[in-house]
PDB file of C-alpha atoms and ligand atoms in Angstrom:
ATOM      1  CA  UNK A   1       0.061  -0.222  -0.065  1.00  0.00           C
ATOM      2  CA  UNK A   2       1.413   3.794  -0.667  1.00  0.00           C
ATOM      3  CA  UNK A   3       2.710   5.614   1.949  1.00  0.00           C
ATOM      4  CA  UNK A   4       1.309   8.986   0.315  1.00  0.00           C
ATOM      5  CA  UNK A   5       2.784  12.362   2.304  1.00  0.00           C
ATOM      6  CA  UNK A   6       1.681  15.927   1.199  1.00  0.00           C
ATOM      7  CA  UNK A   7       3.561  18.906   2.476  1.00  0.00           C
ATOM      8  CA  UNK A   8       1.815  22.603   3.115  1.00  0.00           C
ATOM      9  CA  UNK A   9       2.665  25.602   4.537  1.00  0.00           C
ATOM     10  CA  UNK A  10       3.679  29.109   4.888  1.00  0.00           C
ATOM     11  CA  UNK A  11       6.563  29.903   2.202  1.00  0.00           C
ATOM     12  CA  UNK A  12       9.465  29.921   3.105  1.00  0.00           C
ATOM     13  CA  UNK A  13       8.849  27.311   6.256  1.00  0.00           C
ATOM     14  CA  UNK A  14      11.232  24.717   4.755  1.00  0.00           C
ATOM     15  CA  UNK A  15       8.701  22.607   2.763  1.00  0.00           C
ATOM     16  CA  UNK A  16      10.751  21.897  -0.212  1.00  0.00           C
ATOM     17  CA  UNK A  17      14.181  21.127   2.125  1.00  0.00           C
ATOM     18  CA  UNK A  18      11.868  18.585   4.611  1.00  0.00           C
ATOM     19  CA  UNK A  19      10.332  16.967   0.964  1.00  0.00           C
ATOM     20  CA  UNK A  20      14.276  16.272   0.037  1.00  0.00           C
ATOM     21  CA  UNK A  21      14.642  15.253   3.412  1.00  0.00           C
ATOM     22  CA  UNK A  22      11.917  12.756   3.523  1.00  0.00           C
ATOM     23  CA  UNK A  23      12.897  11.655   0.384  1.00  0.00           C
ATOM     24  CA  UNK A  24      16.252  10.736   1.021  1.00  0.00           C
ATOM     25  CA  UNK A  25      15.300   9.778   4.746  1.00  0.00           C
ATOM     26  CA  UNK A  26      12.551   7.533   2.823  1.00  0.00           C
ATOM     27  CA  UNK A  27      14.996   5.831   0.406  1.00  0.00           C
ATOM     28  CA  UNK A  28      17.256   5.319   3.338  1.00  0.00           C
ATOM     29  CA  UNK A  29      14.708   3.272   5.125  1.00  0.00           C
ATOM     30  CA  UNK A  30      14.595   0.854   2.152  1.00  0.00           C
ATOM     31  CA  UNK A  31      11.081   2.306   1.080  1.00  0.00           C
ATOM     32  CA  UNK A  32      11.373   2.091  -2.533  1.00  0.00           C
ATOM     33  CA  UNK A  33      10.737   3.443  -5.062  1.00  0.00           C
ATOM     34  CA  UNK A  34       9.748   6.522  -4.374  1.00  0.00           C
ATOM     35  CA  UNK A  35       7.772   9.218  -6.465  1.00  0.00           C
ATOM     36  CA  UNK A  36       7.975  12.981  -5.524  1.00  0.00           C
ATOM     37  CA  UNK A  37       5.799  15.349  -7.058  1.00  0.00           C
ATOM     38  CA  UNK A  38       6.207  19.106  -6.844  1.00  0.00           C
ATOM     39  CA  UNK A  39       3.136  20.861  -6.878  1.00  0.00           C
ATOM     40  CA  UNK A  40       5.542  23.757  -6.015  1.00  0.00           C
ATOM     41  CA  UNK A  41       4.583  26.645  -9.579  1.00  0.00           C
ATOM     42  CA  UNK A  42       8.522  27.492  -9.325  1.00  0.00           C
ATOM     43  CA  UNK A  43       9.617  23.861  -9.242  1.00  0.00           C
ATOM     44  CA  UNK A  44      12.387  24.227  -6.831  1.00  0.00           C
ATOM     45  CA  UNK A  45      12.308  20.954  -5.531  1.00  0.00           C
ATOM     46  CA  UNK A  46      13.904  19.342  -8.693  1.00  0.00           C
ATOM     47  CA  UNK A  47      17.085  21.610  -7.571  1.00  0.00           C
ATOM     48  CA  UNK A  48      16.716  21.002  -4.193  1.00  0.00           C
ATOM     49  CA  UNK A  49      16.967  17.138  -5.021  1.00  0.00           C
ATOM     50  CA  UNK A  50      19.882  17.513  -7.693  1.00  0.00           C
ATOM     51  CA  UNK A  51      18.121  16.762 -10.714  1.00  0.00           C
ATOM     52  CA  UNK A  52      16.774  18.653 -13.684  1.00  0.00           C
ATOM     53  CA  UNK A  53      13.256  19.234 -13.451  1.00  0.00           C
ATOM     54  CA  UNK A  54      10.965  17.382 -16.244  1.00  0.00           C
ATOM     55  CA  UNK A  55       8.427  18.898 -18.629  1.00  0.00           C
ATOM     56  CA  UNK A  56       5.922  20.738 -16.033  1.00  0.00           C
ATOM     57  CA  UNK A  57       2.499  18.774 -16.096  1.00  0.00           C
ATOM     58  CA  UNK A  58       0.445  22.319 -16.369  1.00  0.00           C
ATOM     59  CA  UNK A  59       2.002  21.912 -19.895  1.00  0.00           C
ATOM     60  CA  UNK A  60       0.065  18.888 -20.624  1.00  0.00           C
ATOM     61  CA  UNK A  61      -2.712  20.562 -19.385  1.00  0.00           C
ATOM     62  CA  UNK A  62      -2.472  23.343 -21.724  1.00  0.00           C
ATOM     63  CA  UNK A  63      -2.146  20.894 -24.596  1.00  0.00           C
ATOM     64  CA  UNK A  64      -5.152  18.702 -23.581  1.00  0.00           C
ATOM     65  CA  UNK A  65      -7.252  21.798 -22.737  1.00  0.00           C
ATOM     66  CA  UNK A  66      -6.702  23.110 -26.627  1.00  0.00           C
ATOM     67  CA  UNK A  67      -9.309  22.232 -29.141  1.00  0.00           C
ATOM     68  CA  UNK A  68      -6.419  21.653 -31.750  1.00  0.00           C
ATOM     69  CA  UNK A  69      -3.834  20.417 -29.531  1.00  0.00           C
ATOM     70  CA  UNK A  70      -6.248  17.524 -28.482  1.00  0.00           C
ATOM     71  CA  UNK A  71      -7.102  13.853 -29.642  1.00  0.00           C
ATOM     72  CA  UNK A  72     -10.800  13.442 -30.789  1.00  0.00           C
ATOM     73  CA  UNK A  73     -11.852  11.123 -28.390  1.00  0.00           C
ATOM     74  CA  UNK A  74     -12.067  10.586 -24.742  1.00  0.00           C
ATOM     75  CA  UNK A  75     -10.410   7.192 -24.942  1.00  0.00           C
ATOM     76  CA  UNK A  76      -7.635   9.072 -27.081  1.00  0.00           C
ATOM     77  CA  UNK A  77      -7.413  12.125 -24.492  1.00  0.00           C
ATOM     78  CA  UNK A  78      -7.004   9.962 -21.233  1.00  0.00           C
ATOM     79  CA  UNK A  79      -3.980   7.891 -23.478  1.00  0.00           C
ATOM     80  CA  UNK A  80      -2.469  10.862 -24.666  1.00  0.00           C
ATOM     81  CA  UNK A  81      -2.374  12.353 -20.787  1.00  0.00           C
ATOM     82  CA  UNK A  82      -0.999   9.287 -19.776  1.00  0.00           C
ATOM     83  CA  UNK A  83       1.771   9.322 -22.219  1.00  0.00           C
ATOM     84  CA  UNK A  84       2.752  12.654 -21.047  1.00  0.00           C
ATOM     85  CA  UNK A  85       2.713  12.035 -17.547  1.00  0.00           C
ATOM     86  CA  UNK A  86       5.176   8.967 -18.941  1.00  0.00           C
ATOM     87  CA  UNK A  87       7.711  11.261 -20.281  1.00  0.00           C
ATOM     88  CA  UNK A  88       7.575  14.116 -17.742  1.00  0.00           C
ATOM     89  CA  UNK A  89       8.682  11.530 -15.228  1.00  0.00           C
ATOM     90  CA  UNK A  90      12.092  12.552 -14.758  1.00  0.00           C
ATOM     91  CA  UNK A  91      14.226   9.213 -12.756  1.00  0.00           C
ATOM     92  CA  UNK A  92      16.772  10.474  -9.976  1.00  0.00           C
ATOM     93  CA  UNK A  93      18.670   8.368  -7.705  1.00  0.00           C
ATOM     94  CA  UNK A  94      16.351   5.853  -5.941  1.00  0.00           C
ATOM     95  CA  UNK A  95      13.289   8.387  -6.235  1.00  0.00           C
ATOM     96  CA  UNK A  96      11.486   9.596  -9.661  1.00  0.00           C
ATOM     97  CA  UNK A  97       9.992  13.187  -9.983  1.00  0.00           C
ATOM     98  CA  UNK A  98       7.323  14.160 -11.148  1.00  0.00           C
ATOM     99  CA  UNK A  99       6.496  18.676 -11.507  1.00  0.00           C
ATOM    100  CA  UNK A 100       2.970  19.765 -11.507  1.00  0.00           C
ATOM    101  CA  UNK A 101       3.376  23.593 -12.830  1.00  0.00           C
ATOM    102  CA  UNK A 102       0.596  25.763 -12.236  1.00  0.00           C
ATOM    103  CA  UNK A 103      -2.637  24.855 -10.858  1.00  0.00           C
ATOM    104  CA  UNK A 104      -4.921  26.836 -12.736  1.00  0.00           C
ATOM    105  CA  UNK A 105      -3.889  28.714 -16.163  1.00  0.00           C
ATOM    106  CA  UNK A 106      -6.285  31.303 -18.545  1.00  0.00           C
ATOM    107  CA  UNK A 107      -8.751  28.424 -19.283  1.00  0.00           C
ATOM    108  CA  UNK A 108     -10.715  26.001 -17.255  1.00  0.00           C
ATOM    109  CA  UNK A 109      -8.818  22.578 -17.164  1.00  0.00           C
ATOM    110  CA  UNK A 110     -11.210  20.861 -15.210  1.00  0.00           C
ATOM    111  CA  UNK A 111     -11.639  18.153 -17.716  1.00  0.00           C
ATOM    112  CA  UNK A 112      -8.007  17.655 -17.920  1.00  0.00           C
ATOM    113  CA  UNK A 113      -7.463  17.522 -14.225  1.00  0.00           C
ATOM    114  CA  UNK A 114      -9.664  14.897 -13.606  1.00  0.00           C
ATOM    115  CA  UNK A 115      -7.772  12.479 -16.127  1.00  0.00           C
ATOM    116  CA  UNK A 116      -4.277  13.856 -14.938  1.00  0.00           C
ATOM    117  CA  UNK A 117      -5.663  12.911 -11.150  1.00  0.00           C
ATOM    118  CA  UNK A 118      -6.653   9.192 -12.523  1.00  0.00           C
ATOM    119  CA  UNK A 119      -3.351   8.941 -14.336  1.00  0.00           C
ATOM    120  CA  UNK A 120      -1.189  10.256 -11.046  1.00  0.00           C
ATOM    121  CA  UNK A 121      -3.072   7.760  -8.732  1.00  0.00           C
ATOM    122  CA  UNK A 122      -2.204   4.954 -11.263  1.00  0.00           C
ATOM    123  CA  UNK A 123       1.080   6.243 -11.584  1.00  0.00           C
ATOM    124  CA  UNK A 124       1.232   6.080  -7.270  1.00  0.00           C
ATOM    125  CA  UNK A 125       0.462   2.861  -6.989  1.00  0.00           C
ATOM    126  CA  UNK A 126       3.661   1.695  -8.967  1.00  0.00           C
ATOM    127  CA  UNK A 127       5.480   3.305  -5.846  1.00  0.00           C
ATOM    128  CA  UNK A 128       6.066   2.450  -2.160  1.00  0.00           C
ATOM    129  CA  UNK A 129       5.687   6.203  -1.101  1.00  0.00           C
ATOM    130  CA  UNK A 130       4.674   9.541  -2.699  1.00  0.00           C
ATOM    131  CA  UNK A 131       6.040  12.820  -1.280  1.00  0.00           C
ATOM    132  CA  UNK A 132       3.971  15.661  -2.465  1.00  0.00           C
ATOM    133  CA  UNK A 133       5.661  19.278  -1.765  1.00  0.00           C
ATOM    134  CA  UNK A 134       2.837  21.507  -2.177  1.00  0.00           C
ATOM    135  CA  UNK A 135       2.687  25.710  -3.106  1.00  0.00           C
ATOM    136  CA  UNK A 136       1.801  27.564   0.198  1.00  0.00           C
ATOM    137  CA  UNK A 137      -2.022  27.907  -0.879  1.00  0.00           C
ATOM    138  CA  UNK A 138      -2.548  24.003  -0.992  1.00  0.00           C
ATOM    139  CA  UNK A 139      -4.316  25.152  -4.432  1.00  0.00           C
ATOM    140  CA  UNK A 140      -3.488  21.379  -5.695  1.00  0.00           C
ATOM    141  CA  UNK A 141      -5.190  20.100  -2.787  1.00  0.00           C
ATOM    142  CA  UNK A 142      -8.085  22.277  -2.783  1.00  0.00           C
ATOM    143  CA  UNK A 143      -8.442  22.134  -6.392  1.00  0.00           C
ATOM    144  CA  UNK A 144      -8.403  18.317  -6.453  1.00  0.00           C
ATOM    145  CA  UNK A 145      -5.640  18.011  -8.892  1.00  0.00           C
ATOM    146  CA  UNK A 146      -4.437  15.207  -6.509  1.00  0.00           C
ATOM    147  CA  UNK A 147      -5.782  12.102  -4.316  1.00  0.00           C
ATOM    148  CA  UNK A 148      -6.084  11.276  -1.280  1.00  0.00           C
ATOM    149  CA  UNK A 149      -3.151  11.612   0.608  1.00  0.00           C
ATOM    150  CA  UNK A 150      -2.339   9.611   4.215  1.00  0.00           C
ATOM    151  CA  UNK A 151      -0.190  11.784   5.960  1.00  0.00           C
ATOM    152  CA  UNK A 152      -0.716  15.787   5.725  1.00  0.00           C
ATOM    153  CA  UNK A 153       2.516  17.602   7.053  1.00  0.00           C
ATOM    154  CA  UNK A 154       1.690  21.298   7.986  1.00  0.00           C
ATOM    155  CA  UNK A 155       5.093  22.999   8.244  1.00  0.00           C
ATOM    156  CA  UNK A 156       5.934  25.545  10.838  1.00  0.00           C
ATOM    157  CA  UNK A 157       8.836  27.432  11.345  1.00  0.00           C
ATOM    158  CA  UNK A 158       8.605  28.704  15.383  1.00  0.00           C
ATOM    159  CA  UNK A 159       6.707  31.797  14.341  1.00  0.00           C
ATOM    160  CA  UNK A 160       3.357  32.982  15.344  1.00  0.00           C
ATOM    161  CA  UNK A 161       2.324  34.014  11.283  1.00  0.00           C
ATOM    162  CA  UNK A 162       3.719  30.116  10.208  1.00  0.00           C
ATOM    163  CA  UNK A 163       1.718  29.094  13.127  1.00  0.00           C
ATOM    164  CA  UNK A 164      -1.475  31.058  11.772  1.00  0.00           C
ATOM    165  CA  UNK A 165      -0.953  29.947   8.930  1.00  0.00           C
ATOM    166  CA  UNK A 166      -1.212  25.911   9.981  1.00  0.00           C
ATOM    167  CA  UNK A 167      -4.103  26.480  11.910  1.00  0.00           C
ATOM    168  CA  UNK A 168      -5.605  27.646   8.537  1.00  0.00           C
ATOM    169  CA  UNK A 169      -4.279  24.907   6.840  1.00  0.00           C
ATOM    170  CA  UNK A 170      -5.867  22.198   9.305  1.00  0.00           C
ATOM    171  CA  UNK A 171      -9.090  24.043   9.418  1.00  0.00           C
ATOM    172  CA  UNK A 172      -9.413  23.826   5.134  1.00  0.00           C
ATOM    173  CA  UNK A 173      -8.311  20.376   5.760  1.00  0.00           C
ATOM    174  CA  UNK A 174     -11.954  19.766   7.016  1.00  0.00           C
ATOM    175  CA  UNK A 175     -13.362  21.525   3.877  1.00  0.00           C
ATOM    176  CA  UNK A 176     -11.141  19.458   1.362  1.00  0.00           C
ATOM    177  CA  UNK A 177     -12.464  17.354  -1.249  1.00  0.00           C
ATOM    178  CA  UNK A 178      -9.357  15.179  -0.144  1.00  0.00           C
ATOM    179  CA  UNK A 179      -9.229  12.436   2.304  1.00  0.00           C
ATOM    180  CA  UNK A 180      -6.319  12.965   4.559  1.00  0.00           C
ATOM    181  CA  UNK A 181      -5.570  10.405   6.704  1.00  0.00           C
ATOM    182  CA  UNK A 182      -3.453  11.608   9.348  1.00  0.00           C
ATOM    183  CA  UNK A 183      -2.748  15.855  10.308  1.00  0.00           C
ATOM    184  CA  UNK A 184       0.894  15.846  11.540  1.00  0.00           C
ATOM    185  CA  UNK A 185       2.221  19.262  12.324  1.00  0.00           C
ATOM    186  CA  UNK A 186       5.766  19.674  11.811  1.00  0.00           C
ATOM    187  CA  UNK A 187       7.786  23.030  13.295  1.00  0.00           C
ATOM    188  CA  UNK A 188      11.069  23.157  11.623  1.00  0.00           C
ATOM    189  CA  UNK A 189      14.270  25.198  12.237  1.00  0.00           C
ATOM    190  CA  UNK A 190      13.683  25.234  16.008  1.00  0.00           C
ATOM    191  CA  UNK A 191      15.904  26.619  18.335  1.00  0.00           C
ATOM    192  CA  UNK A 192      15.820  27.566  21.873  1.00  0.00           C
ATOM    193  CA  UNK A 193      13.869  30.492  23.337  1.00  0.00           C
ATOM    194  CA  UNK A 194      11.299  33.122  21.478  1.00  0.00           C
ATOM    195  CA  UNK A 195       7.713  31.993  21.490  1.00  0.00           C
ATOM    196  CA  UNK A 196       8.531  28.174  21.821  1.00  0.00           C
ATOM    197  CA  UNK A 197       6.465  28.033  24.897  1.00  0.00           C
ATOM    198  CA  UNK A 198       2.960  29.677  23.331  1.00  0.00           C
ATOM    199  CA  UNK A 199       3.723  27.788  20.587  1.00  0.00           C
ATOM    200  CA  UNK A 200       3.943  24.542  22.470  1.00  0.00           C
ATOM    201  CA  UNK A 201       0.417  25.458  23.924  1.00  0.00           C
ATOM    202  CA  UNK A 202      -1.472  26.054  21.194  1.00  0.00           C
ATOM    203  CA  UNK A 203       0.276  23.320  18.837  1.00  0.00           C
ATOM    204  CA  UNK A 204      -1.184  20.673  21.931  1.00  0.00           C
ATOM    205  CA  UNK A 205      -4.351  22.109  21.424  1.00  0.00           C
ATOM    206  CA  UNK A 206      -4.858  21.492  17.837  1.00  0.00           C
ATOM    207  CA  UNK A 207      -6.160  18.309  16.166  1.00  0.00           C
ATOM    208  CA  UNK A 208      -2.403  17.808  14.628  1.00  0.00           C
ATOM    209  CA  UNK A 209       0.050  15.054  15.785  1.00  0.00           C
ATOM    210  CA  UNK A 210       3.556  16.220  16.578  1.00  0.00           C
ATOM    211  CA  UNK A 211       6.413  13.746  15.425  1.00  0.00           C
ATOM    212  CA  UNK A 212       9.236  15.505  15.784  1.00  0.00           C
ATOM    213  CA  UNK A 213      10.374  19.013  15.960  1.00  0.00           C
ATOM    214  CA  UNK A 214      13.270  19.395  13.287  1.00  0.00           C
ATOM    215  CA  UNK A 215      15.932  21.775  14.600  1.00  0.00           C
ATOM    216  CA  UNK A 216      17.536  24.757  12.983  1.00  0.00           C
ATOM    217  CA  UNK A 217      20.696  23.032  10.542  1.00  0.00           C
ATOM    218  CA  UNK A 218      23.637  25.206   9.820  1.00  0.00           C
ATOM    219  CA  UNK A 219      24.449  22.679   7.118  1.00  0.00           C
ATOM    220  CA  UNK A 220      20.909  22.619   6.200  1.00  0.00           C
ATOM    221  CA  UNK A 221      20.470  26.440   5.522  1.00  0.00           C
ATOM    222  CA  UNK A 222      24.390  26.465   3.870  1.00  0.00           C
ATOM    223  CA  UNK A 223      23.433  24.171   1.047  1.00  0.00           C
ATOM    224  CA  UNK A 224      20.361  25.976   0.630  1.00  0.00           C
ATOM    225  CA  UNK A 225      21.995  29.593   0.220  1.00  0.00           C
ATOM    226  CA  UNK A 226      24.353  27.722  -2.353  1.00  0.00           C
ATOM    227  CA  UNK A 227      21.606  25.831  -4.047  1.00  0.00           C
ATOM    228  CA  UNK A 228      22.989  22.516  -3.184  1.00  0.00           C
ATOM    229  CA  UNK A 229      20.649  19.732  -2.700  1.00  0.00           C
ATOM    230  CA  UNK A 230      20.392  17.984   0.405  1.00  0.00           C
ATOM    231  CA  UNK A 231      21.562  14.474  -0.945  1.00  0.00           C
ATOM    232  CA  UNK A 232      24.868  15.771  -0.422  1.00  0.00           C
ATOM    233  CA  UNK A 233      24.596  16.393   3.505  1.00  0.00           C
ATOM    234  CA  UNK A 234      26.551  14.112   6.002  1.00  0.00           C
ATOM    235  CA  UNK A 235      24.189  11.680   7.126  1.00  0.00           C
ATOM    236  CA  UNK A 236      24.257  12.543  10.798  1.00  0.00           C
ATOM    237  CA  UNK A 237      23.381  16.213  10.160  1.00  0.00           C
ATOM    238  CA  UNK A 238      20.725  17.112  12.696  1.00  0.00           C
ATOM    239  CA  UNK A 239      17.904  17.741  10.270  1.00  0.00           C
ATOM    240  CA  UNK A 240      18.189  14.335   8.196  1.00  0.00           C
ATOM    241  CA  UNK A 241      18.504  12.527  12.094  1.00  0.00           C
ATOM    242  CA  UNK A 242      14.826  13.882  12.602  1.00  0.00           C
ATOM    243  CA  UNK A 243      13.470  13.607   9.705  1.00  0.00           C
ATOM    244  CA  UNK A 244      14.586  10.164   9.838  1.00  0.00           C
ATOM    245  CA  UNK A 245      12.651   9.798  13.056  1.00  0.00           C
ATOM    246  CA  UNK A 246       9.455  11.120  11.526  1.00  0.00           C
ATOM    247  CA  UNK A 247       9.724   8.698   8.510  1.00  0.00           C
ATOM    248  CA  UNK A 248      10.155   6.135  11.130  1.00  0.00           C
ATOM    249  CA  UNK A 249       6.636   7.418  12.449  1.00  0.00           C
ATOM    250  CA  UNK A 250       4.880   7.535   9.604  1.00  0.00           C
ATOM    251  CA  UNK A 251       5.594   3.753   8.673  1.00  0.00           C
ATOM    252  CA  UNK A 252       4.449   2.879  12.184  1.00  0.00           C
ATOM    253  CA  UNK A 253       1.098   4.470  11.767  1.00  0.00           C
ATOM    254  CA  UNK A 254       0.791   3.614   7.906  1.00  0.00           C
ATOM    255  CA  UNK A 255       1.718   0.345   8.984  1.00  0.00           C
TER     256      UNK A 255
HETATM  257  N1  ADP B   1      15.855  22.922   9.428  1.00  0.00           N
HETATM  258  C1  ADP B   1      16.429  24.084   8.609  1.00  0.00           C
HETATM  259  N2  ADP B   1      17.513  24.433   8.913  1.00  0.00           N
HETATM  260  C2  ADP B   1      18.345  25.762   8.356  1.00  0.00           C
HETATM  261  N3  ADP B   1      17.717  25.896   7.374  1.00  0.00           N
HETATM  262  C3  ADP B   1      17.057  25.322   6.802  1.00  0.00           C
HETATM  263  C4  ADP B   1      15.785  24.403   7.483  1.00  0.00           C
HETATM  264  N4  ADP B   1      15.077  24.115   6.831  1.00  0.00           N
HETATM  265  C5  ADP B   1      14.929  24.963   5.906  1.00  0.00           C
HETATM  266  N5  ADP B   1      15.822  25.723   5.415  1.00  0.00           N
HETATM  267  C6  ADP B   1      16.300  26.648   4.803  1.00  0.00           C
HETATM  268  O1  ADP B   1      14.869  27.948   4.551  1.00  0.00           O
HETATM  269  C7  ADP B   1      15.452  27.952   3.327  1.00  0.00           C
HETATM  270  C8  ADP B   1      13.836  28.160   2.702  1.00  0.00           C
HETATM  271  O2  ADP B   1      13.116  26.819   2.786  1.00  0.00           O
HETATM  272  P1  ADP B   1      12.352  25.985   1.700  1.00  0.00           P
HETATM  273  O3  ADP B   1      12.442  24.048   1.821  1.00  0.00           O
HETATM  274  O4  ADP B   1      12.794  26.622   0.021  1.00  0.00           O
HETATM  275  O5  ADP B   1      10.764  26.481   1.902  1.00  0.00           O
HETATM  276  P2  ADP B   1       9.397  26.671   1.630  1.00  0.00           P
HETATM  277  O6  ADP B   1       9.345  25.543   0.306  1.00  0.00           O
HETATM  278  O7  ADP B   1       8.938  26.061   2.523  1.00  0.00           O
HETATM  279  O8  ADP B   1       9.211  27.993   0.739  1.00  0.00           O
HETATM  280  C9  ADP B   1      15.984  27.827   2.834  1.00  0.00           C
HETATM  281  O9  ADP B   1      16.911  28.436   2.202  1.00  0.00           O
HETATM  282  C10 ADP B   1      16.293  26.308   3.398  1.00  0.00           C
HETATM  283  O10 ADP B   1      17.579  26.243   3.416  1.00  0.00           O
HETATM  284 MG1   MG B   2       9.164  25.474  -1.497  1.00  0.00          MG
END
């Protein structure tokens, strides 16, 4: 049974970094193959994972919805979307990457989105784990371009604006057209002091599990600033050790 994880949260809190660390931790836990879905419109995940990005699926939607570019029959269209998805997959070391691109353009892509979701759903079944890096607004989840997820991980840094974003995300979960198995809140870049006490109290009152916090990690910060991927980081780096713990916990909950 595929383990599916969607990452959401305010911009800059570490979603892309954490989804890349999650992919690395899953891979090192022997959970393979892994599909990484980059739903950020700027598609930075490819860089974070040290691979060239493929053709964004938004291009597929554009083609699929243009009268001259689409095959005449419904069956043909389904096949065309399937073929495009196959072409959009970029193979990396131990995981595959697919880039979603923009969730919406000038036209309505509802029909093509439905096909896309079905194809992604089928594709996901071939993987032991799927990690979806959402953009801040959770557009893909709320527009149903993605499927049900086992774990929605709401990421925040230890600051009140990010906490408010997490609360909004958890509220939105109730209204989403996708099924969310478990809600996880992940505090990233944790360091002593600040508003930690207030955050602890407020998080304890939310309907989400806090499996482990990820510390502020200078190696991760340096790698980010240099545009390096997290796969080159030392295996003992504190952020990775924390993410390993989270993966262990997710695995236990899921099985
Ligand atoms: N645990 C961490 N320790 C130090 N720096 C981090 C950590 N997590 C993320 N960062 C840094 O924070 C910045 C924003 O992270 P990013 O993953 O791009 O956020 P998002 O995808 O949510 O916008 C990056 O420069 C990244 O290197
Ligand atoms: Mg990002």
